[in-house]
Coordinates of N, CA and C in Angstrom, one line a residue:
X2 N 68.7 101.0 112.9 CA 68.6 101.2 111.4 C 69.7 100.0 111.5
X3 N 68.8 100.0 109.9 CA 69.6 98.2 110.1 C 71.0 98.5 108.6
X4 N 71.4 97.7 108.7 CA 73.2 97.7 107.9 C 72.8 97.1 106.3
X5 N 72.7 97.8 105.5 CA 72.3 97.5 103.8 C 73.9 96.5 103.5
X6 N 73.0 95.6 102.5 CA 73.6 95.6 101.9 C 73.9 95.4 100.5
X7 N 74.4 96.2 99.7 CA 74.2 96.7 98.7 C 74.6 95.1 97.0
X8 N 73.9 94.6 96.4 CA 74.3 93.5 95.5 C 74.2 93.6 94.3
X9 N 75.6 94.1 93.4 CA 75.7 94.4 91.8 C 75.3 94.0 90.8
X10 N 74.2 93.2 90.1 CA 75.0 92.1 89.4 C 74.2 92.3 88.4
X11 N 74.4 91.0 86.8 CA 73.9 90.8 85.8 C 74.5 89.7 85.2
X12 N 74.2 89.1 84.9 CA 74.6 88.3 84.2 C 76.0 88.2 82.9
X13 N 74.9 89.3 82.2 CA 75.9 89.7 81.2 C 76.8 90.1 80.8
X14 N 77.9 89.7 80.5 CA 79.0 90.3 81.5 C 79.6 92.0 80.2
X15 N 80.0 92.4 80.8 CA 80.4 93.8 79.6 C 79.4 94.7 79.7
X16 N 78.1 94.6 80.7 CA 77.6 95.8 80.6 C 77.3 97.3 81.6
X17 N 78.8 97.0 82.7 CA 78.5 98.1 83.2 C 78.9 98.3 84.7
X18 N 79.3 96.8 85.2 CA 79.2 96.3 86.5 C 80.0 97.1 86.9
X19 N 81.2 96.8 86.4 CA 82.7 97.8 87.4 C 82.1 98.9 87.3
X20 N 81.7 99.8 85.6 CA 81.8 100.8 86.3 C 80.7 101.9 87.0
X21 N 79.8 100.8 87.1 CA 78.8 101.7 89.0 C 79.3 101.8 89.5
X22 N 79.7 100.3 90.0 CA 80.9 100.1 91.9 C 81.4 100.7 91.8
X23 N 82.6 102.1 90.4 CA 83.4 102.4 90.7 C 82.7 104.0 91.4
X24 N 81.4 104.4 90.2 CA 81.0 105.2 90.2 C 80.7 105.0 92.0
X25 N 80.5 104.0 92.6 CA 79.1 104.3 93.4 C 80.6 104.5 94.5
X26 N 81.6 104.2 94.2 CA 82.8 104.2 95.0 C 83.0 105.7 95.8
X27 N 82.9 106.2 94.5 CA 83.6 108.0 94.1 C 81.9 108.2 94.4
X28 N 81.1 107.7 95.1 CA 80.4 108.8 95.9 C 80.3 108.6 97.0
X29 N 81.0 107.4 97.4 CA 81.3 106.9 99.1 C 81.8 106.8 99.9
X30 N 83.0 108.1 98.9 CA 84.4 108.6 99.4 C 84.2 109.1 100.4
X31 N 83.6 109.6 101.8 CA 83.9 110.2 103.0 C 82.8 109.4 103.4
X32 N 82.2 108.2 103.5 CA 81.1 107.5 103.8 C 82.1 106.1 104.9
X33 N 80.9 105.2 105.6 CA 81.3 104.2 106.2 C 80.9 102.2 105.6
X34 N 81.7 103.0 104.4 CA 81.5 101.7 103.7 C 82.5 100.4 102.7
X35 N 81.7 99.5 102.9 CA 83.2 98.7 102.1 C 82.2 97.7 101.2
X36 N 83.6 97.9 100.1 CA 83.7 97.1 98.3 C 84.5 96.0 98.7
X37 N 82.9 95.1 98.1 CA 84.3 94.0 98.1 C 83.7 93.6 96.3
X38 N 84.2 92.8 96.1 CA 85.0 92.5 94.2 C 84.4 90.8 94.0
X39 N 84.0 90.2 93.9 CA 83.1 89.1 94.1 C 83.2 88.4 92.4
X40 N 84.0 89.2 92.0 CA 84.0 88.8 90.6 C 86.0 88.0 89.6
X41 N 85.2 86.8 90.6 CA 86.4 85.9 90.0 C 86.9 85.9 88.6
X42 N 86.7 86.1 87.9 CA 87.0 86.4 85.8 C 87.5 86.9 85.6
X43 N 87.0 88.5 86.1 CA 88.2 89.8 85.8 C 88.8 90.5 86.6
X44 N 88.6 90.6 88.5 CA 88.6 91.5 88.8 C 89.3 92.4 88.7
X45 N 88.2 93.4 87.6 CA 88.3 94.7 87.5 C 87.6 95.5 88.2
X46 N 87.0 95.8 89.4 CA 86.8 96.2 90.3 C 87.9 96.4 91.2
X47 N 89.3 95.5 91.4 CA 89.7 96.0 92.6 C 91.4 96.1 91.9
X48 N 90.9 96.3 89.9 CA 92.2 97.8 90.0 C 91.6 99.5 90.2
X49 N 90.4 98.9 89.6 CA 89.6 100.0 89.7 C 88.9 101.0 91.1
X50 N 88.9 99.8 91.6 CA 88.8 100.5 93.7 C 90.4 100.7 94.6
X51 N 91.2 100.4 94.0 CA 92.8 100.9 94.6 C 92.7 102.2 95.8
X52 N 92.0 103.0 95.1 CA 92.2 104.2 96.1 C 91.6 104.2 97.7
X53 N 90.2 103.3 96.8 CA 89.6 103.1 98.5 C 90.5 102.8 100.0
X54 N 92.1 102.4 99.7 CA 92.5 101.2 100.5 C 92.2 100.4 101.1
X55 N 93.3 99.5 101.9 CA 92.7 98.4 102.0 C 92.1 97.9 103.0
X56 N 91.6 99.4 103.9 CA 90.2 99.3 104.3 C 88.8 99.2 104.1
X57 N 89.2 99.5 103.0 CA 87.2 99.6 102.2 C 87.2 99.3 101.5
X58 N 88.2 97.8 101.4 CA 88.2 97.0 99.9 C 88.8 96.1 100.1
X59 N 87.5 94.7 99.8 CA 87.7 93.3 99.7 C 87.6 92.7 98.1
X60 N 88.4 91.7 98.1 CA 88.4 90.6 97.3 C 88.0 89.4 98.1
X61 N 87.0 88.9 97.0 CA 87.2 87.4 97.5 C 86.3 86.3 96.9
X62 N 86.4 85.6 96.4 CA 85.9 84.5 95.6 C 84.8 83.2 96.0
X63 N 83.9 83.4 95.2 CA 82.3 82.4 96.1 C 82.4 81.2 94.8
X64 N 83.2 81.4 94.1 CA 82.8 79.6 93.1 C 84.3 78.9 93.5
X65 N 83.8 77.7 93.1 CA 84.7 76.3 93.2 C 86.0 76.1 92.3
X66 N 86.3 75.4 92.4 CA 87.4 75.0 91.3 C 86.9 74.6 89.8
X67 N 85.7 74.5 90.0 CA 84.9 74.3 88.7 C 83.4 75.5 88.6
X68 N 84.0 76.7 89.4 CA 82.9 77.5 88.5 C 81.8 77.6 89.3
X69 N 81.5 76.8 90.2 CA 80.7 77.1 90.7 C 80.2 77.5 92.0
X70 N 79.2 78.3 92.3 CA 78.9 79.0 93.3 C 78.9 78.6 94.6
X71 N 79.4 78.6 95.5 CA 79.4 78.2 96.9 C 78.6 78.8 97.7
X72 N 78.2 77.7 97.8 CA 76.4 78.4 98.7 C 77.0 78.9 100.6
X73 N 77.8 77.4 100.8 CA 77.8 77.8 102.2 C 78.9 79.4 102.3
X74 N 80.1 79.3 101.5 CA 81.2 80.8 101.7 C 79.5 81.5 101.3
X75 N 79.3 82.0 100.5 CA 78.2 83.3 100.6 C 77.8 83.9 101.6
X76 N 77.2 82.5 102.3 CA 75.8 83.0 103.7 C 77.2 82.6 104.7
X77 N 78.3 82.0 104.5 CA 79.7 82.2 105.7 C 79.9 83.9 105.4
X78 N 80.2 84.4 104.4 CA 81.2 85.9 104.3 C 80.1 86.6 104.9
X79 N 79.1 86.6 104.0 CA 78.2 88.0 104.6 C 77.7 88.3 106.2
X80 N 77.5 86.5 106.3 CA 77.2 86.5 108.2 C 78.6 86.8 108.6
X81 N 79.6 87.0 108.5 CA 81.0 87.5 108.9 C 81.0 89.5 108.6
X82 N 80.0 89.6 107.8 CA 80.2 90.7 108.1 C 78.7 91.9 108.0
X83 N 78.1 91.6 108.6 CA 77.1 91.3 109.6 C 77.4 92.3 111.1
X84 N 78.1 92.2 111.4 CA 78.4 92.3 112.2 C 79.7 94.1 112.7
X85 N 80.1 94.0 110.8 CA 81.7 94.5 110.9 C 80.9 95.9 110.9
X86 N 81.6 97.3 111.5 CA 81.6 98.6 111.5 C 81.3 99.5 109.8
X87 N 81.1 98.4 109.0 CA 80.4 99.9 107.9 C 78.9 99.5 107.7
X88 N 78.6 101.3 107.8 CA 77.4 100.8 107.4 C 76.7 100.3 105.9
X89 N 77.0 100.8 105.4 CA 77.0 99.5 103.7 C 78.3 98.6 103.6
X90 N 77.2 98.0 103.1 CA 78.3 96.9 102.1 C 77.6 96.8 101.2
X91 N 79.0 96.8 99.0 CA 78.5 97.4 98.0 C 79.3 95.9 97.8
X92 N 78.8 94.7 96.5 CA 79.6 93.8 95.8 C 78.9 94.0 94.6
X93 N 80.2 93.9 94.4 CA 80.0 93.6 92.9 C 80.0 92.0 92.3
X94 N 79.3 91.1 91.9 CA 79.1 89.8 91.5 C 79.8 90.2 89.9
X95 N 80.6 89.7 89.6 CA 80.9 89.2 88.3 C 79.6 88.5 87.2
X96 N 80.0 88.8 86.1 CA 79.0 87.6 86.0 C 78.6 86.6 85.6
X97 N 79.6 84.9 86.0 CA 79.4 83.9 86.5 C 78.8 83.6 88.1
X98 N 79.1 84.7 88.7 CA 77.9 84.4 89.8 C 77.1 84.5 89.9
X99 N 76.7 86.3 89.0 CA 75.2 86.5 89.0 C 74.7 85.7 88.4
X100 N 75.4 84.7 86.9 CA 74.2 83.2 86.5 C 73.7 82.9 87.5
X101 N 74.2 82.6 88.2 CA 73.9 81.3 89.9 C 73.0 82.1 90.8
X102 N 73.0 83.0 91.3 CA 72.9 83.8 91.8 C 71.3 83.5 92.1
X103 N 69.7 83.5 90.9 CA 68.2 83.1 91.6 C 68.4 81.5 92.1
X104 N 69.5 81.0 91.8 CA 69.4 79.4 91.9 C 69.6 78.6 93.7
X105 N 70.8 80.5 93.7 CA 71.5 79.9 95.7 C 70.1 80.8 96.2
X106 N 69.4 82.7 95.5 CA 68.4 82.7 96.6 C 67.4 82.0 96.5
X107 N 66.6 80.9 95.8 CA 65.7 80.1 96.2 C 66.2 78.3 96.6
X108 N 67.2 77.8 97.1 CA 67.3 76.9 97.2 C 67.2 77.4 99.0
X109 N 67.0 75.8 100.2 CA 67.9 76.3 101.0 C 66.9 76.6 101.6
X110 N 67.6 78.2 102.3 CA 66.4 78.8 103.2 C 65.7 80.1 102.7
X111 N 64.8 80.7 103.1 CA 64.0 81.9 102.7 C 65.2 82.6 103.2
X112 N 65.5 83.7 101.7 CA 66.8 84.7 102.4 C 66.2 85.7 102.8
X113 N 64.4 86.1 102.6 CA 64.3 88.0 104.0 C 64.1 87.2 105.3
X114 N 63.8 85.9 105.9 CA 64.1 85.6 106.6 C 65.2 86.2 107.2
X115 N 66.4 84.8 106.5 CA 68.1 85.2 106.6 C 68.2 86.9 107.1
X116 N 67.5 87.2 106.1 CA 68.6 88.9 106.4 C 67.8 89.4 107.3
X117 N 66.4 89.2 107.5 CA 66.2 89.6 108.6 C 66.6 89.4 109.9
X118 N 67.3 87.7 110.2 CA 67.7 87.2 111.1 C 68.9 88.2 111.5
X119 N 69.7 88.5 110.2 CA 71.1 89.5 110.5 C 70.5 90.6 111.1
X120 N 69.7 90.6 110.6 CA 69.4 92.4 111.0 C 70.2 93.5 109.9
X121 N 69.8 92.3 108.9 CA 70.0 93.6 108.0 C 68.9 93.6 107.0
X122 N 69.1 95.0 105.4 CA 68.9 95.0 104.7 C 69.3 95.1 102.8
X123 N 68.9 93.9 102.6 CA 69.5 93.5 100.7 C 69.0 94.5 100.0
X124 N 69.4 95.2 98.9 CA 68.6 96.4 97.5 C 69.9 95.2 96.8
X125 N 68.8 94.5 95.6 CA 69.7 94.1 94.4 C 69.8 95.2 93.2
X126 N 71.0 95.6 92.9 CA 71.4 96.6 92.1 C 70.9 95.9 90.9
X127 N 70.6 96.0 89.8 CA 71.0 94.7 88.4 C 70.6 96.1 87.5
X128 N 71.9 96.3 86.0 CA 72.4 96.7 85.5 C 71.7 96.2 84.0
X129 N 71.4 96.8 83.3 CA 70.8 96.4 82.4 C 71.6 97.4 81.4
X130 N 72.0 96.7 80.0 CA 73.2 97.3 78.8 C 72.3 97.1 78.0
X131 N 72.6 98.1 76.5 CA 72.2 98.3 75.3 C 72.9 97.3 74.7
X132 N 72.1 98.0 73.2 CA 72.5 96.7 72.4 C 71.9 95.8 72.2
X133 N 73.3 94.5 71.6 CA 73.3 92.9 71.6 C 73.6 93.0 73.4
X134 N 73.8 93.4 74.2 CA 73.6 93.2 75.7 C 72.0 93.1 76.2
X135 N 71.6 94.0 75.5 CA 70.1 94.2 75.9 C 69.4 93.0 76.3
X136 N 68.6 91.9 75.5 CA 67.5 91.1 75.6 C 68.1 90.0 77.0
X137 N 69.8 89.0 77.1 CA 70.0 89.0 78.1 C 70.1 90.1 79.3
X138 N 70.1 91.0 79.0 CA 70.3 91.8 80.6 C 69.1 91.6 81.2
X139 N 67.7 92.2 80.3 CA 66.4 91.5 80.4 C 65.9 90.2 80.9
X140 N 66.6 89.3 80.3 CA 65.8 87.9 80.5 C 67.0 87.4 81.9
X141 N 68.0 88.0 82.0 CA 68.6 87.1 84.2 C 67.4 88.7 84.8
X142 N 67.4 90.0 84.7 CA 66.2 90.8 85.5 C 65.2 90.2 85.4
X143 N 64.6 89.7 84.6 CA 63.3 88.3 85.3 C 63.4 87.2 86.0
X144 N 64.6 87.0 85.7 CA 65.2 85.5 86.3 C 64.5 86.4 88.5
X145 N 65.5 87.3 87.8 CA 66.0 87.5 89.8 C 64.2 88.0 90.1
X146 N 63.8 88.6 88.6 CA 62.5 89.3 90.0 C 61.9 88.0 90.2
X147 N 61.6 87.0 89.9 CA 61.7 85.5 90.1 C 61.6 85.2 91.2
X148 N 62.8 85.1 91.6 CA 64.2 84.5 93.0 C 63.1 85.1 93.8
X149 N 63.2 87.0 93.5 CA 63.7 87.9 95.0 C 61.4 87.9 95.3
X150 N 60.5 87.3 94.2 CA 59.5 87.8 94.8 C 58.4 88.5 95.1
X151 N 59.1 89.5 95.0 CA 58.6 91.1 95.7 C 58.9 91.4 96.9
X152 N 59.9 90.4 97.5 CA 59.8 90.7 98.3 C 61.5 91.6 99.3
X153 N 62.4 92.3 98.1 CA 63.5 93.2 98.1 C 63.2 93.9 97.0
X154 N 64.2 95.0 98.0 CA 64.0 96.1 97.2 C 65.5 96.1 95.0
X155 N 64.3 96.1 94.5 CA 65.1 96.2 92.6 C 65.3 97.5 92.4
X156 N 66.8 97.8 91.7 CA 66.9 99.2 91.5 C 67.9 98.9 90.3
X157 N 67.1 99.1 89.1 CA 67.6 98.3 87.3 C 68.3 100.2 87.3
X158 N 69.7 99.6 86.5 CA 70.6 100.6 86.7 C 70.7 100.7 85.0
X159 N 70.3 102.2 83.8 CA 70.1 102.0 82.5 C 72.1 102.4 82.2
X160 N 72.8 101.4 82.0 CA 74.3 102.5 81.6 C 73.6 102.5 80.1
X161 N 73.8 104.1 80.3 CA 73.2 104.7 79.2 C 74.5 105.4 77.9
X162 N 75.6 104.7 78.3 CA 76.3 104.5 76.5 C 75.7 103.5 75.8
X163 N 75.9 102.5 76.3 CA 75.5 101.0 75.8 C 73.7 101.6 74.8
X164 N 73.6 102.8 75.4 CA 71.9 102.6 74.7 C 72.0 104.2 74.0
X165 N 72.6 105.0 73.5 CA 73.4 106.0 72.5 C 72.6 105.5 71.4
X166 N 72.8 104.4 71.0 CA 72.3 103.5 69.7 C 70.9 103.2 69.5
X167 N 70.2 103.4 70.2 CA 69.0 102.3 70.6 C 68.0 103.6 71.8
X168 N 67.7 104.2 71.2 CA 66.7 105.2 71.1 C 65.3 104.2 71.7
X169 N 65.4 103.5 71.0 CA 63.8 102.8 70.5 C 63.9 101.4 71.9
X170 N 65.0 100.8 72.4 CA 65.3 100.1 73.7 C 65.3 101.0 75.0
X171 N 65.0 102.3 74.9 CA 65.7 103.0 76.4 C 64.2 103.1 76.3
X172 N 63.2 103.7 75.3 CA 62.3 104.6 75.7 C 61.4 102.8 75.9
X173 N 61.6 101.5 75.3 CA 60.9 99.8 76.2 C 61.3 99.4 78.0
X174 N 62.4 99.7 77.8 CA 62.7 100.2 78.9 C 62.5 100.8 80.4
X175 N 61.9 102.3 80.0 CA 61.5 102.7 80.7 C 60.2 102.7 80.9
X176 N 59.5 102.4 79.4 CA 58.3 101.6 79.5 C 57.9 101.0 80.8
X177 N 58.4 99.6 80.5 CA 58.4 98.3 81.0 C 58.5 98.2 82.4
X178 N 59.6 99.1 83.2 CA 59.9 100.1 83.8 C 58.8 100.6 85.3
X179 N 58.5 101.2 84.2 CA 57.1 101.7 84.3 C 55.6 101.1 85.4
X180 N 55.6 100.5 84.1 CA 54.6 99.1 84.2 C 54.3 98.2 85.2
X181 N 56.1 97.9 85.7 CA 56.5 96.9 86.2 C 56.6 97.3 87.8
X182 N 56.3 98.8 88.1 CA 56.2 99.7 89.3 C 58.4 99.1 89.5
X183 N 59.2 99.5 89.0 CA 60.2 99.3 89.1 C 61.2 100.5 89.4
X184 N 61.7 100.9 90.1 CA 63.1 102.0 90.4 C 64.0 102.0 89.1
X185 N 63.6 102.7 87.6 CA 64.9 103.3 87.3 C 65.9 104.0 87.3
X186 N 66.9 103.9 87.1 CA 68.4 104.7 87.3 C 69.1 104.7 86.1
X187 N 69.9 106.0 86.2 CA 70.6 106.2 85.2 C 72.4 106.8 85.1
X188 N 73.3 106.0 84.3 CA 74.2 106.1 84.7 C 75.2 106.1 83.9
X189 N 76.6 106.7 83.2 CA 77.3 106.1 83.0 C 77.7 107.0 81.3
X190 N 77.5 108.1 81.4 CA 76.7 108.9 80.2 C 78.2 109.8 79.1
X191 N 79.6 109.2 78.8 CA 80.5 109.5 78.7 C 80.8 109.0 77.7
X192 N 81.6 109.4 76.7 CA 81.8 109.9 75.6 C 83.1 109.5 75.1
X193 N 83.7 108.4 74.5 CA 84.6 108.2 74.6 C 85.2 108.6 73.6
X194 N 85.0 109.5 72.8 CA 86.1 110.1 71.4 C 86.0 111.1 71.6
X195 N 84.6 112.0 73.5 CA 85.2 113.5 73.6 C 86.6 113.7 75.0
X196 N 87.2 114.6 74.4 CA 87.8 115.2 75.9 C 88.1 114.9 77.1
X197 N 87.0 114.9 78.2 CA 86.3 114.9 79.3 C 86.0 113.6 79.2
X198 N 85.1 112.5 78.1 CA 85.0 111.2 78.5 C 86.2 110.7 78.4
X199 N 87.2 110.5 77.1 CA 88.4 110.1 76.9 C 89.4 110.0 78.3
X200 N 89.2 111.0 79.2 CA 89.8 111.6 80.7 C 89.3 110.8 81.1
X201 N 88.3 110.7 81.8 CA 87.3 110.2 82.8 C 87.4 108.4 82.5
X202 N 87.6 107.5 81.0 CA 87.2 106.6 81.3 C 88.6 106.0 82.0
X203 N 89.9 106.5 81.4 CA 91.1 106.3 82.0 C 92.0 106.7 83.3
X204 N 90.9 107.5 84.3 CA 91.0 107.4 85.5 C 90.3 106.3 85.8
X205 N 89.1 105.8 84.7 CA 88.4 105.1 86.3 C 89.3 103.7 85.5
X206 N 90.4 103.4 84.7 CA 91.0 102.2 84.0 C 92.1 102.2 85.2
X207 N 92.3 103.0 85.6 CA 93.8 102.8 86.6 C 93.1 103.4 87.9
X208 N 92.2 103.1 88.0 CA 91.3 103.9 89.4 C 92.1 104.7 90.5
X209 N 91.6 106.0 89.7 CA 91.2 107.2 89.8 C 90.7 107.7 91.0
X210 N 91.1 108.4 92.0 CA 90.0 109.4 93.0 C 90.0 110.4 92.3
X211 N 88.8 111.1 92.8 CA 88.6 112.7 92.7 C 89.2 113.3 92.4
X212 N 90.2 113.2 92.9 CA 91.4 114.7 93.3 C 91.9 114.3 92.2
X213 N 92.9 113.1 91.8 CA 93.4 112.8 90.3 C 93.4 113.2 89.0
X214 N 91.9 113.7 88.2 CA 91.2 114.1 87.6 C 91.4 115.4 86.9
X215 N 92.1 116.0 85.9 CA 92.1 116.5 85.5 C 90.8 117.6 86.2
X216 N 90.9 119.5 85.9 CA 89.3 119.9 86.6 C 88.2 120.1 86.2
X217 N 88.9 119.3 84.6 CA 87.0 119.6 84.0 C 86.2 118.0 83.9
X218 N 87.5 117.2 83.6 CA 86.7 115.6 83.9 C 86.3 115.7 85.5
X219 N 86.7 115.7 86.4 CA 86.5 116.2 87.7 C 85.0 116.8 88.0
X220 N 84.1 117.7 86.9 CA 84.0 119.1 87.1 C 82.5 117.9 86.5
X221 N 82.8 117.4 85.8 CA 82.1 116.0 85.1 C 81.6 115.1 86.4
X222 N 82.2 114.6 86.2 CA 82.5 113.1 86.8 C 81.4 114.2 88.1
X223 N 81.8 115.1 89.1 CA 81.2 115.5 89.7 C 79.7 115.3 89.7
X224 N 79.3 115.9 88.5 CA 77.6 116.7 87.8 C 77.1 114.8 87.4
X225 N 77.8 113.6 87.1 CA 77.3 112.4 87.8 C 77.2 112.2 88.2
X226 N 77.3 112.0 89.7 CA 77.5 111.7 90.7 C 76.4 112.5 91.7
X227 N 76.2 113.7 91.3 CA 75.6 114.5 92.1 C 74.1 114.4 91.4
X228 N 74.1 113.6 90.3 CA 72.5 113.6 89.2 C 72.5 112.4 88.9
X229 N 73.1 111.0 89.3 CA 73.0 110.1 89.9 C 73.4 109.3 91.0
X230 N 73.1 109.3 91.4 CA 74.0 108.6 92.9 C 74.4 109.2 94.1
X231 N 73.0 110.5 94.6 CA 72.7 111.7 95.0 C 72.3 111.3 95.7
X232 N 70.9 110.6 95.6 CA 70.0 110.1 96.1 C 69.7 109.2 97.1
X233 N 70.3 109.0 97.2 CA 70.5 107.5 98.4 C 70.9 107.7 99.6

């Protein structure tokens, strides 16, 4: 069985990459997986994933002092993890890192051949924000599709909170994913103004594990994890 590398990406900031990574980490609480924060701009995941402990979390920067993605660092870092004891590795790319990823993918080496040589399976999780973030999110998705050229699995994740006031965009996204044969999944339907939603968002900011939440919020999170993160 190949080791899985899951790349969580989106060049548009503020669409919920770190929220998605946090929920994924909760769903993987009892498994053999490593989470890596590559977001040098905010370090949000470093705060939110503290509950994993040092053995299952790393922070690593791929940018040089001019904010350029360093290809050799990326290649070397992934290769260093290819023989790690973890079955799955989840990497949270920041917006600057994500923006430069399509160019990195298409340079010098064939990414699919490289992954096959390492014996790893790469999956790209692309987060889509709603409202004013929608167009930029879709533009990045198109760049990634062009770079990956159907050689890798792509999973589209709709951050539901950002689409609450935009049902037309939600339908458009669903229709386009269906037409293109893309796997569309959803997450994050938490209402900040509600009691449970507020407790959950506070817990996320503070890096709570599931057991740290009040009973109602914990049950709501379990429902989220079962419905949206429980089938992989």
